[in-house]
Amino acid sequence: MTSKITTRSSGSRLPVRALLAALLGMAALLGVAPGPARAAASGGTVHIWGSQVRVRQCASTTCGLASSERLTNVSVYAYCQRWGDRVTDGPYYNHYWVEIVTPQGWLGWVSAVYVSGGSNDGPVPDVPTETDSSPVYCAYP
């Protein structure tokens, strides 16, 4: 499922996860945070080096497109990453997928093969990684 939120008054895009993080942060400050749960992922900006990179609804090439955008040499916000289907492009291969917000404000997944800074089958540096034992949770399948 893809997500895109716009505010009625200004028409500006507000990523779903940014709103959720702000609400959870306020709840924690007030001492009303929900019971034990894995922490929400926080990330940062990453660079998509590839050309015409498709953004998927999940961490697999079999998933539908999250957006009609095709990313080329652009920086985007990345929330987290998880293990998924292997993608190969020339000498590069990776099972990790990175959850991002596209320049047009859509939430989706791109293969780590197309994100600068990683290594073959390694996670992208400085992006939280979801594992069975980590506190990071990528909320969208």
Short mmCIF file of N, CA and C in Angstrom, two decimals, residues 80-130:
data_model
loop_
_atom_site.label_atom_id
_atom_site.label_comp_id
_atom_site.label_asym_id
_atom_site.label_seq_id
_atom_site.Cartn_x
_atom_site.Cartn_y
_atom_site.Cartn_z
N CYS A 80 14.25 3.39 6.60
CA CYS A 80 14.83 2.16 7.11
C CYS A 80 15.10 1.22 5.94
N GLN A 81 15.62 0.04 6.26
CA GLN A 81 15.89 -0.96 5.23
C GLN A 81 15.63 -2.34 5.79
N ARG A 82 15.32 -3.24 4.88
CA ARG A 82 15.07 -4.63 5.28
C ARG A 82 15.55 -5.57 4.17
N TRP A 83 15.73 -6.82 4.55
CA TRP A 83 16.13 -7.88 3.62
C TRP A 83 14.93 -8.21 2.74
N GLY A 84 15.16 -8.39 1.45
CA GLY A 84 14.09 -8.72 0.52
C GLY A 84 14.64 -9.48 -0.67
N ASP A 85 13.97 -9.37 -1.80
CA ASP A 85 14.40 -10.04 -3.02
C ASP A 85 15.74 -9.50 -3.50
N ARG A 86 16.57 -10.39 -4.02
CA ARG A 86 17.87 -9.99 -4.56
C ARG A 86 17.69 -9.26 -5.90
N VAL A 87 18.43 -8.16 -6.04
CA VAL A 87 18.46 -7.40 -7.29
C VAL A 87 19.91 -7.35 -7.74
N THR A 88 20.14 -7.56 -9.04
CA THR A 88 21.48 -7.51 -9.61
C THR A 88 21.49 -6.51 -10.75
N ASP A 89 22.53 -5.68 -10.79
CA ASP A 89 22.72 -4.75 -11.90
C ASP A 89 24.22 -4.72 -12.19
N GLY A 90 24.63 -5.36 -13.27
CA GLY A 90 26.06 -5.46 -13.59
C GLY A 90 26.78 -6.19 -12.48
N PRO A 91 27.87 -5.59 -11.96
CA PRO A 91 28.64 -6.25 -10.90
C PRO A 91 28.03 -6.06 -9.51
N TYR A 92 26.92 -5.32 -9.42
CA TYR A 92 26.33 -5.00 -8.12
C TYR A 92 25.14 -5.91 -7.84
N TYR A 93 25.03 -6.37 -6.60
CA TYR A 93 23.88 -7.17 -6.18
C TYR A 93 23.59 -6.89 -4.71
N ASN A 94 22.31 -7.01 -4.34
CA ASN A 94 21.94 -6.76 -2.96
C ASN A 94 20.56 -7.32 -2.68
N HIS A 95 20.38 -7.80 -1.44
CA HIS A 95 19.08 -8.26 -0.97
C HIS A 95 18.36 -7.17 -0.16
N TYR A 96 19.10 -6.13 0.25
CA TYR A 96 18.48 -5.08 1.05
C TYR A 96 17.65 -4.15 0.18
N TRP A 97 16.54 -3.68 0.76
CA TRP A 97 15.67 -2.70 0.14
C TRP A 97 15.51 -1.55 1.11
N VAL A 98 15.43 -0.33 0.59
CA VAL A 98 15.39 0.87 1.41
C VAL A 98 14.03 1.56 1.23
N GLU A 99 13.39 1.85 2.36
CA GLU A 99 12.11 2.55 2.32
C GLU A 99 12.38 4.05 2.23
N ILE A 100 11.82 4.68 1.21
CA ILE A 100 12.12 6.09 0.93
C ILE A 100 10.84 6.90 0.72
N VAL A 101 11.01 8.21 0.67
CA VAL A 101 9.97 9.12 0.21
C VAL A 101 10.49 9.72 -1.09
N THR A 102 9.71 9.59 -2.16
CA THR A 102 10.14 10.09 -3.47
C THR A 102 10.08 11.61 -3.52
N PRO A 103 10.70 12.23 -4.52
CA PRO A 103 10.62 13.69 -4.65
C PRO A 103 9.17 14.21 -4.75
N GLN A 104 8.26 13.38 -5.25
CA GLN A 104 6.86 13.81 -5.35
C GLN A 104 6.06 13.46 -4.09
N GLY A 105 6.72 12.89 -3.06
CA GLY A 105 6.09 12.64 -1.78
C GLY A 105 5.48 11.27 -1.57
N TRP A 106 5.82 10.29 -2.40
CA TRP A 106 5.28 8.94 -2.26
C TRP A 106 6.21 8.08 -1.42
N LEU A 107 5.63 7.23 -0.58
CA LEU A 107 6.38 6.30 0.25
C LEU A 107 6.53 4.99 -0.52
N GLY A 108 7.75 4.46 -0.61
CA GLY A 108 7.96 3.22 -1.33
C GLY A 108 9.34 2.65 -1.07
N TRP A 109 9.70 1.61 -1.83
CA TRP A 109 10.94 0.86 -1.63
C TRP A 109 11.78 0.85 -2.89
N VAL A 110 13.10 1.00 -2.72
CA VAL A 110 14.05 0.84 -3.83
C VAL A 110 15.12 -0.15 -3.39
N SER A 111 15.66 -0.87 -4.35
CA SER A 111 16.74 -1.80 -4.03
C SER A 111 17.97 -1.03 -3.59
N ALA A 112 18.66 -1.56 -2.58
CA ALA A 112 19.90 -0.94 -2.11
C ALA A 112 20.99 -0.95 -3.18
N VAL A 113 20.82 -1.75 -4.23
CA VAL A 113 21.78 -1.75 -5.34
C VAL A 113 21.94 -0.33 -5.89
N TYR A 114 20.86 0.44 -5.89
CA TYR A 114 20.86 1.77 -6.51
C TYR A 114 21.10 2.91 -5.53
N VAL A 115 21.43 2.58 -4.28
CA VAL A 115 21.70 3.59 -3.26
C VAL A 115 23.20 3.68 -3.03
N SER A 116 23.75 4.87 -3.09
CA SER A 116 25.20 5.07 -2.90
C SER A 116 25.64 4.67 -1.50
N GLY A 117 26.85 4.15 -1.41
CA GLY A 117 27.50 3.92 -0.13
C GLY A 117 27.49 2.51 0.39
N GLY A 118 26.70 1.65 -0.18
CA GLY A 118 26.64 0.27 0.31
C GLY A 118 27.66 -0.61 -0.39
N SER A 119 27.61 -1.88 -0.05
CA SER A 119 28.46 -2.87 -0.69
C SER A 119 27.57 -4.04 -1.10
N ASN A 120 28.11 -4.93 -1.91
CA ASN A 120 27.32 -6.08 -2.35
C ASN A 120 26.77 -6.85 -1.15
N ASP A 121 25.46 -7.00 -1.12
CA ASP A 121 24.71 -7.66 -0.06
C ASP A 121 24.93 -7.07 1.33
N GLY A 122 25.34 -5.82 1.38
CA GLY A 122 25.49 -5.14 2.66
C GLY A 122 24.43 -4.05 2.81
N PRO A 123 24.09 -3.72 4.05
CA PRO A 123 23.12 -2.65 4.26
C PRO A 123 23.70 -1.28 3.88
N VAL A 124 22.83 -0.34 3.63
CA VAL A 124 23.26 1.04 3.33
C VAL A 124 23.68 1.68 4.65
N PRO A 125 24.88 2.26 4.71
CA PRO A 125 25.33 2.89 5.96
C PRO A 125 24.39 4.00 6.42
N ASP A 126 24.24 4.12 7.72
CA ASP A 126 23.47 5.19 8.37
C ASP A 126 21.97 5.15 8.11
N VAL A 127 21.46 4.02 7.63
CA VAL A 127 20.01 3.84 7.50
C VAL A 127 19.64 2.69 8.43
N PRO A 128 18.70 2.90 9.36
CA PRO A 128 18.33 1.83 10.29
C PRO A 128 17.93 0.56 9.55
N THR A 129 18.35 -0.58 10.10
CA THR A 129 18.11 -1.87 9.47
C THR A 129 17.16 -2.70 10.32
N GLU A 130 16.09 -3.18 9.70
CA GLU A 130 15.16 -4.06 10.39
C GLU A 130 15.70 -5.49 10.34
#
